[in-house]
PDB file of C-alpha atoms in Angstrom:
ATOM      1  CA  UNK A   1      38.979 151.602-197.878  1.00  0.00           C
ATOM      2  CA  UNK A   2      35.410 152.987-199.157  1.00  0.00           C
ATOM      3  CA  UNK A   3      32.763 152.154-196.896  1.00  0.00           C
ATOM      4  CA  UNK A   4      29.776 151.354-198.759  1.00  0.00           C
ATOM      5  CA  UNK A   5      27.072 150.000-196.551  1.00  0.00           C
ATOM      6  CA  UNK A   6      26.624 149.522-193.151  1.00  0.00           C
ATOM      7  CA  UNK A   7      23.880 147.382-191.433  1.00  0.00           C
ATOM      8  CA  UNK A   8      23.411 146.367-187.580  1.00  0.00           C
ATOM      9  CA  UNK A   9      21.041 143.792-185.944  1.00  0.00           C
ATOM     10  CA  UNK A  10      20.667 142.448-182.468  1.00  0.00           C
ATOM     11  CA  UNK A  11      18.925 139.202-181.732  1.00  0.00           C
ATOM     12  CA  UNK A  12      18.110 136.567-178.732  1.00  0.00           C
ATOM     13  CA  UNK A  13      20.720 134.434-177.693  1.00  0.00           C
ATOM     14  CA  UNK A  14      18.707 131.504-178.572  1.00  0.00           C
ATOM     15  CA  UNK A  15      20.470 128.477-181.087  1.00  0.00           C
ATOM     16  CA  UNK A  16      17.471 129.135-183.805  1.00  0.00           C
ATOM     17  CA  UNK A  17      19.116 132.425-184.601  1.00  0.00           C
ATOM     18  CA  UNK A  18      22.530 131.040-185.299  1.00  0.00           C
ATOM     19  CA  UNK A  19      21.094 129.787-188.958  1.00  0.00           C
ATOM     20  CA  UNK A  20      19.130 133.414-189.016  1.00  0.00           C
ATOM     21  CA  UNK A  21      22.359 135.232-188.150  1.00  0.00           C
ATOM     22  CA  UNK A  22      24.225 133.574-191.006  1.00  0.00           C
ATOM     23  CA  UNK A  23      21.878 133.925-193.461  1.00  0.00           C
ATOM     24  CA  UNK A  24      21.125 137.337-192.983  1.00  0.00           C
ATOM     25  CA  UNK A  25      24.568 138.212-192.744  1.00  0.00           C
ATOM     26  CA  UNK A  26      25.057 136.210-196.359  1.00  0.00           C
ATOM     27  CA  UNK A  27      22.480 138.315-197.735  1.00  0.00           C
ATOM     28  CA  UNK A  28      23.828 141.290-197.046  1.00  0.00           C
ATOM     29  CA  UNK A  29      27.091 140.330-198.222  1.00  0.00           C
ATOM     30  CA  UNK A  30      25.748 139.118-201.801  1.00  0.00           C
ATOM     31  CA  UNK A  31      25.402 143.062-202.449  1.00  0.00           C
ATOM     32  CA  UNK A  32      28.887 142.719-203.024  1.00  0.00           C
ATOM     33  CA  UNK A  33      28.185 140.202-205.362  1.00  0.00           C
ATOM     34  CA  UNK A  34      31.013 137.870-204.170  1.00  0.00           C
ATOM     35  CA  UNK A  35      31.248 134.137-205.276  1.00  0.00           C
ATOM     36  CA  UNK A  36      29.225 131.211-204.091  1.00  0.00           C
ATOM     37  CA  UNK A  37      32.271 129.878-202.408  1.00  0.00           C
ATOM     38  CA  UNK A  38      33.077 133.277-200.510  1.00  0.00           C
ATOM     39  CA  UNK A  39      29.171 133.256-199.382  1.00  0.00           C
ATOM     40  CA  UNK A  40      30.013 129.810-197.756  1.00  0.00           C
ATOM     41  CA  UNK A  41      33.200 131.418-196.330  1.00  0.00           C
ATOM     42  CA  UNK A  42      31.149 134.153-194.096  1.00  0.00           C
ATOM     43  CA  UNK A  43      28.179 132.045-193.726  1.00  0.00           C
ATOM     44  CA  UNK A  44      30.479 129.251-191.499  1.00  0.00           C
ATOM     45  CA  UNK A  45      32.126 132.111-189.910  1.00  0.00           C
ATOM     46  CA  UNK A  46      29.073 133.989-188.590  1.00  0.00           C
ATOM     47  CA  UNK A  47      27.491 130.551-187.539  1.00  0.00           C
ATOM     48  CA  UNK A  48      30.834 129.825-185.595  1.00  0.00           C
ATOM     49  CA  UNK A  49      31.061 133.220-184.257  1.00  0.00           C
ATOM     50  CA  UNK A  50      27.174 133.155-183.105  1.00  0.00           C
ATOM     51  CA  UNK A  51      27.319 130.077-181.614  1.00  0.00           C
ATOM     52  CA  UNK A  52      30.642 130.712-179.173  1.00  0.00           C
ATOM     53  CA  UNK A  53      28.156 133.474-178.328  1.00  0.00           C
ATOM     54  CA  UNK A  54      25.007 131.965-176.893  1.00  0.00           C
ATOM     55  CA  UNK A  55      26.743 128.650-175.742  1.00  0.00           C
ATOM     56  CA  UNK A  56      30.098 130.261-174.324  1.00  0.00           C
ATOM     57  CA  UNK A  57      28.726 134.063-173.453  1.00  0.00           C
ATOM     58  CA  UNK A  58      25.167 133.808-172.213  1.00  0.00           C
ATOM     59  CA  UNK A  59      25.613 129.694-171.146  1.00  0.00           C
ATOM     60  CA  UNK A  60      22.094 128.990-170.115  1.00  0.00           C
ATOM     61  CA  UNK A  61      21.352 132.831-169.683  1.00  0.00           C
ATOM     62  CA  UNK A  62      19.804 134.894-172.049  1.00  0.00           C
ATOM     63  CA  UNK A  63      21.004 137.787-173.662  1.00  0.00           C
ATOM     64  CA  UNK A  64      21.366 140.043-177.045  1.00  0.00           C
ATOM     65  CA  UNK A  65      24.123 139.250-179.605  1.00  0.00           C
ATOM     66  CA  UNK A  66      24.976 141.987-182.349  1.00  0.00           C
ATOM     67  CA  UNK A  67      26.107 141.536-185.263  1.00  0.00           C
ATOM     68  CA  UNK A  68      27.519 144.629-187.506  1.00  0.00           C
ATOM     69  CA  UNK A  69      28.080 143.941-190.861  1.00  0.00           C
ATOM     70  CA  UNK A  70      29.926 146.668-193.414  1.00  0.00           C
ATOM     71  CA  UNK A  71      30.711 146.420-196.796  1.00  0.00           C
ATOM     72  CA  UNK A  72      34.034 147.751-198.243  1.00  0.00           C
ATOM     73  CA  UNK A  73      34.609 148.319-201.621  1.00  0.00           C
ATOM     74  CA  UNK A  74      37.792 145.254-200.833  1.00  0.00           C
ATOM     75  CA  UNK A  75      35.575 143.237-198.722  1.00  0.00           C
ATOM     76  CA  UNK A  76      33.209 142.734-195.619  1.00  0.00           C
ATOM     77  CA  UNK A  77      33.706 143.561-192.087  1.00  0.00           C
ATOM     78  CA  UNK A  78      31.542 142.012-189.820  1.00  0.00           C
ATOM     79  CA  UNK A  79      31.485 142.218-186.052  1.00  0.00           C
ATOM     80  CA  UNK A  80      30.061 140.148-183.673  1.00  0.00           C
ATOM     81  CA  UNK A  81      29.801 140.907-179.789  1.00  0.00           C
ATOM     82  CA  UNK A  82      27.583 139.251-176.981  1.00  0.00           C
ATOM     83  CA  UNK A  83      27.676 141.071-173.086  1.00  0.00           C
ATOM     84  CA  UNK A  84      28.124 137.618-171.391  1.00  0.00           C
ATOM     85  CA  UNK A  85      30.887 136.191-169.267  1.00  0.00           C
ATOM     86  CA  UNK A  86      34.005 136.983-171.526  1.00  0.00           C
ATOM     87  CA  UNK A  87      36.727 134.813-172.056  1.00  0.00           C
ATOM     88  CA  UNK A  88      39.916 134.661-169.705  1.00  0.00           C
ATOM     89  CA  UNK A  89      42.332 133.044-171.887  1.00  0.00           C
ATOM     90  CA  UNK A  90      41.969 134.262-175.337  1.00  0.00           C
ATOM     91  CA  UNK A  91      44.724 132.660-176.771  1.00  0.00           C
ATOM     92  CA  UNK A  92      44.129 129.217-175.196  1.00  0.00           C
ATOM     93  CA  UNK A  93      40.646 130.248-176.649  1.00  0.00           C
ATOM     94  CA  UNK A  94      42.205 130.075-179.739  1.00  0.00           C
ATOM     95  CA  UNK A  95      44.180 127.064-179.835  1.00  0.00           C
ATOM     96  CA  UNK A  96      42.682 124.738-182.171  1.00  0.00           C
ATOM     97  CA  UNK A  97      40.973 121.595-180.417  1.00  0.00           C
ATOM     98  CA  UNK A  98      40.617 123.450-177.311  1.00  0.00           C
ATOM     99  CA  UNK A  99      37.018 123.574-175.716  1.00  0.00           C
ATOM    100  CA  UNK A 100      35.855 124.401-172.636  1.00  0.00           C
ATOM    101  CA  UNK A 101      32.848 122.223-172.744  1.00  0.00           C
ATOM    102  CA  UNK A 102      34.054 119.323-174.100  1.00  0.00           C
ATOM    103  CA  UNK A 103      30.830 117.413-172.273  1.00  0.00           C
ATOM    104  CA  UNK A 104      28.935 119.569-174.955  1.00  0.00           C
ATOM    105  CA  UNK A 105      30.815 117.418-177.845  1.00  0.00           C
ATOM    106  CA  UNK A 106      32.199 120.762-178.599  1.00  0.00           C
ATOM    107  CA  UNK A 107      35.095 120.205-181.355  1.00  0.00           C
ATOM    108  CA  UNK A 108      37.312 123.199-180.174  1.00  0.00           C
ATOM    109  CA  UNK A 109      37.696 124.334-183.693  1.00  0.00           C
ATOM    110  CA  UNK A 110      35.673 127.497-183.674  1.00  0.00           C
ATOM    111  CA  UNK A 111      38.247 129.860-184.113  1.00  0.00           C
ATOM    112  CA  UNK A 112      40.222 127.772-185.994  1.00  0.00           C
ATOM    113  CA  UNK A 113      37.320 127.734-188.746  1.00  0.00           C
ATOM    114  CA  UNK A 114      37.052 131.708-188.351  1.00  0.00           C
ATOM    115  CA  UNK A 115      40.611 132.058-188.819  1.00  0.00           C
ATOM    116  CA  UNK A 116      40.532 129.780-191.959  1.00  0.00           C
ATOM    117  CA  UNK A 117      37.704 131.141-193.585  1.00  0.00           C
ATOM    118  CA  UNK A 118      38.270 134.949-192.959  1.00  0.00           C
ATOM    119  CA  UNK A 119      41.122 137.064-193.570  1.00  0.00           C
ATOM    120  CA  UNK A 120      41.656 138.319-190.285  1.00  0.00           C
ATOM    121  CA  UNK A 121      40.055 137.738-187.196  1.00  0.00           C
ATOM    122  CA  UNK A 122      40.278 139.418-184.158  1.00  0.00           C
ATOM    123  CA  UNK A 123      38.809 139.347-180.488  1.00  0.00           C
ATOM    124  CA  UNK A 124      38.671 141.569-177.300  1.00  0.00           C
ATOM    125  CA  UNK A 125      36.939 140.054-174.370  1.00  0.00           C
ATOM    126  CA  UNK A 126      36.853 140.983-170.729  1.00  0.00           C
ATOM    127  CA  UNK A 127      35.164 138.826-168.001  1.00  0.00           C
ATOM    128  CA  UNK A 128      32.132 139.726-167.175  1.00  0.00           C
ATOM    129  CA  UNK A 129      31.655 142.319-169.964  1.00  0.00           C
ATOM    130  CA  UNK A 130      31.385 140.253-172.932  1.00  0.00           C
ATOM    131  CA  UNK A 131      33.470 139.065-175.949  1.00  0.00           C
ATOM    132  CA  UNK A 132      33.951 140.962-179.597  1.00  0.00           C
ATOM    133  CA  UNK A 133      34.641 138.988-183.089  1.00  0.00           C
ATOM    134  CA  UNK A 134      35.786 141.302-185.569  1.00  0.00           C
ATOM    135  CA  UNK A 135      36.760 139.413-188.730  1.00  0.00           C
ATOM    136  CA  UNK A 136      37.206 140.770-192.324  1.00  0.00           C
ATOM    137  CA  UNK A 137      37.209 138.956-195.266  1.00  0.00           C
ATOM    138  CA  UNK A 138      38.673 140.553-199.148  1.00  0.00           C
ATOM    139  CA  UNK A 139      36.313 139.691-201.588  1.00  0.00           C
ATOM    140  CA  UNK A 140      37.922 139.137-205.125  1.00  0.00           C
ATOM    141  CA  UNK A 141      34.844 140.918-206.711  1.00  0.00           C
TER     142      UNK A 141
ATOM    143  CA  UNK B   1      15.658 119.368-187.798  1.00  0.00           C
ATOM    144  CA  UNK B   2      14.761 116.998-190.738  1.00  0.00           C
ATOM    145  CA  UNK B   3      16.714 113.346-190.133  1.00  0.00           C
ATOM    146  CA  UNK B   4      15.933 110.405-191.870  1.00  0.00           C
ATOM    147  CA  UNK B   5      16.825 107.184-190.127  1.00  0.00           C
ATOM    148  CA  UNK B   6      17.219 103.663-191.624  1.00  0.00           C
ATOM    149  CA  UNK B   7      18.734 100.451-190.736  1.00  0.00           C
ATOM    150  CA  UNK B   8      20.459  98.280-193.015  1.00  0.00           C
ATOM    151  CA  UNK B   9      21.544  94.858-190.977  1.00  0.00           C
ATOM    152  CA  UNK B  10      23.247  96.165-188.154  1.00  0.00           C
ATOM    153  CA  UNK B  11      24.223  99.270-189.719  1.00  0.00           C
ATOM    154  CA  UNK B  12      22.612 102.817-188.752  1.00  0.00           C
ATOM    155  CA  UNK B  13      22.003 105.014-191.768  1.00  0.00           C
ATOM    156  CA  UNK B  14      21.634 109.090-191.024  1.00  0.00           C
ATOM    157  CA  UNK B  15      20.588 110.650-193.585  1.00  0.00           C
ATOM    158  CA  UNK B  16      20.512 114.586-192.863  1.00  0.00           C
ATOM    159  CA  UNK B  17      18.513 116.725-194.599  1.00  0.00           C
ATOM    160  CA  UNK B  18      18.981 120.159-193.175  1.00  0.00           C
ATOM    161  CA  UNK B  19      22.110 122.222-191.848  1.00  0.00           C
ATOM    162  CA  UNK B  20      23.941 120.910-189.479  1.00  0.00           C
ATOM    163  CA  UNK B  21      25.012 123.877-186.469  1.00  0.00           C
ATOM    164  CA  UNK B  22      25.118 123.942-182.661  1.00  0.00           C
ATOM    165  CA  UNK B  23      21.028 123.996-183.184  1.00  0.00           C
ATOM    166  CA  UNK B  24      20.345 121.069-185.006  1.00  0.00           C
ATOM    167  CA  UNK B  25      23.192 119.375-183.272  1.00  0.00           C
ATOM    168  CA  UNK B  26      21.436 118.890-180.443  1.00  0.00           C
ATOM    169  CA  UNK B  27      17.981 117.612-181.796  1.00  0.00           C
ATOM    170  CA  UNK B  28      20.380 115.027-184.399  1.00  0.00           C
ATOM    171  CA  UNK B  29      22.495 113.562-181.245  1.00  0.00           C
ATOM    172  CA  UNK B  30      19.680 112.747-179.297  1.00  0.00           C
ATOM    173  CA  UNK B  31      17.840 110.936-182.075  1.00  0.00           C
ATOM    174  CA  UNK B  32      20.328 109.124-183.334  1.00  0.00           C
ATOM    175  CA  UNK B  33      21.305 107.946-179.503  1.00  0.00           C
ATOM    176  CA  UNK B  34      18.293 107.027-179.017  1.00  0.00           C
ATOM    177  CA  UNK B  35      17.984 104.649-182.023  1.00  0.00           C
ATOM    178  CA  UNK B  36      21.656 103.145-181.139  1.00  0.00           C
ATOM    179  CA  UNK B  37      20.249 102.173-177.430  1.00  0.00           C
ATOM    180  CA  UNK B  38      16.941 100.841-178.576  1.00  0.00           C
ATOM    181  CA  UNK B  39      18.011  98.732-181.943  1.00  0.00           C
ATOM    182  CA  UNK B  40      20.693  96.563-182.518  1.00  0.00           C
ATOM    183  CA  UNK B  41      23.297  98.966-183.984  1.00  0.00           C
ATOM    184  CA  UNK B  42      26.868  98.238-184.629  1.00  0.00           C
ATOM    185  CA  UNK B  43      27.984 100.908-187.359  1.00  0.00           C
ATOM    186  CA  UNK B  44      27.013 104.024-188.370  1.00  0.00           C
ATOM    187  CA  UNK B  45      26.764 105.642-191.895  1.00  0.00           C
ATOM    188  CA  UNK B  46      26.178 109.667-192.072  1.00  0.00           C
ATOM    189  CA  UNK B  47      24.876 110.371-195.196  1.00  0.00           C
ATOM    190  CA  UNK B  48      25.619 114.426-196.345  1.00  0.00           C
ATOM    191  CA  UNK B  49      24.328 113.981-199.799  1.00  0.00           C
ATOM    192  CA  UNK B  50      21.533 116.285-198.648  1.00  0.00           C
ATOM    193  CA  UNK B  51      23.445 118.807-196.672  1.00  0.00           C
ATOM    194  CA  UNK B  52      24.445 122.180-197.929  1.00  0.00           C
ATOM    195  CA  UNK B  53      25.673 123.816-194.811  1.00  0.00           C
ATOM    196  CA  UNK B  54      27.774 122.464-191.711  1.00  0.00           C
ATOM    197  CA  UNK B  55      30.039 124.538-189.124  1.00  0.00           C
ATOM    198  CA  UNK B  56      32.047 122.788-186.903  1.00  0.00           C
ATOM    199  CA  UNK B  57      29.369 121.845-184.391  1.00  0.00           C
ATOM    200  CA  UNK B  58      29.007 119.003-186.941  1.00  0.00           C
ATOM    201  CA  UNK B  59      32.312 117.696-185.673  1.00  0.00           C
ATOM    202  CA  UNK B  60      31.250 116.933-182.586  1.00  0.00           C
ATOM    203  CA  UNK B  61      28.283 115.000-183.669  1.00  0.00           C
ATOM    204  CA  UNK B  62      30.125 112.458-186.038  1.00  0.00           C
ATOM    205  CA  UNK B  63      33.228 111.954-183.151  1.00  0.00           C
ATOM    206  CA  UNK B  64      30.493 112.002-180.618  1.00  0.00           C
ATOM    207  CA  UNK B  65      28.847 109.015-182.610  1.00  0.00           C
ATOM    208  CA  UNK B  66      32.188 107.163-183.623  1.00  0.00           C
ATOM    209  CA  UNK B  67      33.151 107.216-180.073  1.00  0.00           C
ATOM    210  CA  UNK B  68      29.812 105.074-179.081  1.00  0.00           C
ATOM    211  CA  UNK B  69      30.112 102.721-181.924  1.00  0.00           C
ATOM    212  CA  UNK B  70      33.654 101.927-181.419  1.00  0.00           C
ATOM    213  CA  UNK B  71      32.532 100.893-177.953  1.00  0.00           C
ATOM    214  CA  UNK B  72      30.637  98.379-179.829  1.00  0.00           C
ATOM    215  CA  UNK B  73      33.232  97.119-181.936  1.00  0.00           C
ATOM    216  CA  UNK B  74      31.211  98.778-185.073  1.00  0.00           C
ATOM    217  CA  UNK B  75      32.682 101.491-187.638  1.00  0.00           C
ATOM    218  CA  UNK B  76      31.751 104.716-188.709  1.00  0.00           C
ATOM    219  CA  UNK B  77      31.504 106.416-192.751  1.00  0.00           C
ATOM    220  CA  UNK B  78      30.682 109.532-193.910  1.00  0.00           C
ATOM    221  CA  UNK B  79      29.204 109.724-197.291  1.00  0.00           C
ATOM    222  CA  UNK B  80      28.756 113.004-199.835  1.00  0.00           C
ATOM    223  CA  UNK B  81      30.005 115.518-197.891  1.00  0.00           C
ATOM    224  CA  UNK B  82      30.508 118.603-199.987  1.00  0.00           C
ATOM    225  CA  UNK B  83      34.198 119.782-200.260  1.00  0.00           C
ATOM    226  CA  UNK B  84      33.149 122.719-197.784  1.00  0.00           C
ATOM    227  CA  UNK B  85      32.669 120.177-195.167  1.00  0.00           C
ATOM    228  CA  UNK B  86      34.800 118.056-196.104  1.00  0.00           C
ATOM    229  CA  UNK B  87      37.351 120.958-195.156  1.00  0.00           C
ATOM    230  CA  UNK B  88      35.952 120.919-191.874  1.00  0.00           C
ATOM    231  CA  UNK B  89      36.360 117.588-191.118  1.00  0.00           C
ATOM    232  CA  UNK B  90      39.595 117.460-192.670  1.00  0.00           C
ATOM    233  CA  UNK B  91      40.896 120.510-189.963  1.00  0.00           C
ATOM    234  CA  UNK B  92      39.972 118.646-187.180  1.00  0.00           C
ATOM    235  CA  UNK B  93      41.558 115.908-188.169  1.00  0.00           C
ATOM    236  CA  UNK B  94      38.404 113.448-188.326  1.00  0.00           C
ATOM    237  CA  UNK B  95      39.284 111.951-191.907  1.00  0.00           C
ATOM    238  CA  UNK B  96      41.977 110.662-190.657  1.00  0.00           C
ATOM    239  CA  UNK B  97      39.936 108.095-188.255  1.00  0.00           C
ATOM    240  CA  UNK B  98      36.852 108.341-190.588  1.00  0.00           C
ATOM    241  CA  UNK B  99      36.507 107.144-193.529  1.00  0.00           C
ATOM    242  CA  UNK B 100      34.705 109.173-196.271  1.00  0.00           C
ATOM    243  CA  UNK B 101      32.738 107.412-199.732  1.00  0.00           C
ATOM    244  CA  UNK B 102      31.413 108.871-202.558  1.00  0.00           C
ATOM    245  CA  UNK B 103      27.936 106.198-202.768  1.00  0.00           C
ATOM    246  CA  UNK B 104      25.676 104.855-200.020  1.00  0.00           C
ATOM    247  CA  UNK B 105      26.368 101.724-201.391  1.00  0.00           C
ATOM    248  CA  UNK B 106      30.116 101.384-200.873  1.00  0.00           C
ATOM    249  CA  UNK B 107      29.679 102.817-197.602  1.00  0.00           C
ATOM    250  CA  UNK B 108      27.178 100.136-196.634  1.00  0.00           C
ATOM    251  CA  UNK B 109      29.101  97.473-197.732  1.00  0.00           C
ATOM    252  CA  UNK B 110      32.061  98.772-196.412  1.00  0.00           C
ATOM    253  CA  UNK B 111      30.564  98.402-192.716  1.00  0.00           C
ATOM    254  CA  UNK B 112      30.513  94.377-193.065  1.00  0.00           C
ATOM    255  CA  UNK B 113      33.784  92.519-192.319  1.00  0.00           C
TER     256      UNK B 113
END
């Protein structure tokens, strides 16, 4: 795979920047020039990914998410990471319809989303340290 | 967080006008609430026809809301949801406890009786 551009940007863990994070994440990918339903693909994936960040990393801390994006000639990488409390279960994580804050109205179905809408989607979390996303989605184009 | 509420009889129309995420989430929950408590509100009617964007905090929002008017014997509808969020909904299993319309109007009138 041909990398063809690369972009990085860090930002508050505050829920205003979960529609910023998406949309600048859709802009970038548009360089790609995918299709309007791909767009929609990454843009619901970055929003779910940026939200398990501030609500699940930083809870009611604050703290910096990232958010690397990289165009491929096949598609778009894009990895998000946060430095908050890190998930002990990943795979229970995973499990569609499970939420740790269910008092939140939280549906469970973040990962399931991610997993549905990307190609591949993988995470690495420690707690304490903080929680990766890297997913990667082809783009037809 | 741009909502537009409206009451029909006893029926509670939402009409969102803006993304629906974690963000907005919050802000939408508590107004609606707040209009369930203070009118007399049986059933609830969201109406997507204006809504480009939702991730799955939307979920939680509509169950949220079902949950409270089932306590009061009332229904829930969603209306116009775009096949993205349709998809959504459809993962987590809420169109199979909520039903979804294609017009306000059906919706409305699909609240009485």
């Amino acid at each position: 795979m041909q990398l063809v551009n690369e972009m990085k940007l860090e930002f508050m863990s505050k829920s205003n920047n979960e529609s910023f994070g998406r949309v600048v994440a859709a802009a970038f990918a548009s360089q790609l020039d995918p299709t309007v339903e791909e767009l929609a693909d990454i843009k619901t994936a970055v929003s779910e990914a940026v939200t398990n960040a501030i609500i699940h990393g930083y809870e009611d801390s604050s703290g910096t998410v990232e958010m690397i994006c990289r165009l491929y000639d096949e598609g778009i990488q894009i990895i998000i990471s946060d430095k908050g409390k890190g998930i002990e279960d990943i795979e229970l994580a995973r499990q569609p319809l499970y939420t740790s804050k269910p008092d939140m109205e939280r549906s469970g179905m973040g990962f399931t989303v991610m997993e549905s809408f990307m190609d591949s989607v993988e995470i690495v979390s420690e707690p304490n340290m903080g929680t990766t996303v890297t997913m990667f989605k082809k783009l037809k184009s | 967080m741009d909502v537009k509420l409206s009451k029909k009889g006893t029926t509670l129309v939402v009409r969102i006008m803006e993304d629906m995420d974690h963000h907005s989430a919050q802000y939408l929950r508590q107004k609606i609430d707040s209009e369930i408590t203070k009118a007399t509100i049986k059933n609830i009617v969201f109406d997507f026809t204006n809504v480009n964007f939702m991730d799955s905090s939307g979920i939680g929002v509509v169950v949220g809301r079902y949950k409270n008017v089932c306590k009061l014997n009332g229904k829930a509808a969603i209306v116009n949801a775009n096949p993205k969020i349709l998809r959504i909904f459809e993962m987590s299993g809420v169109l199979k406890i909520i039903p979804v319309y294609n017009s306000l109007d059906t919706a409305i009138s699909s609240m009485c009786g």
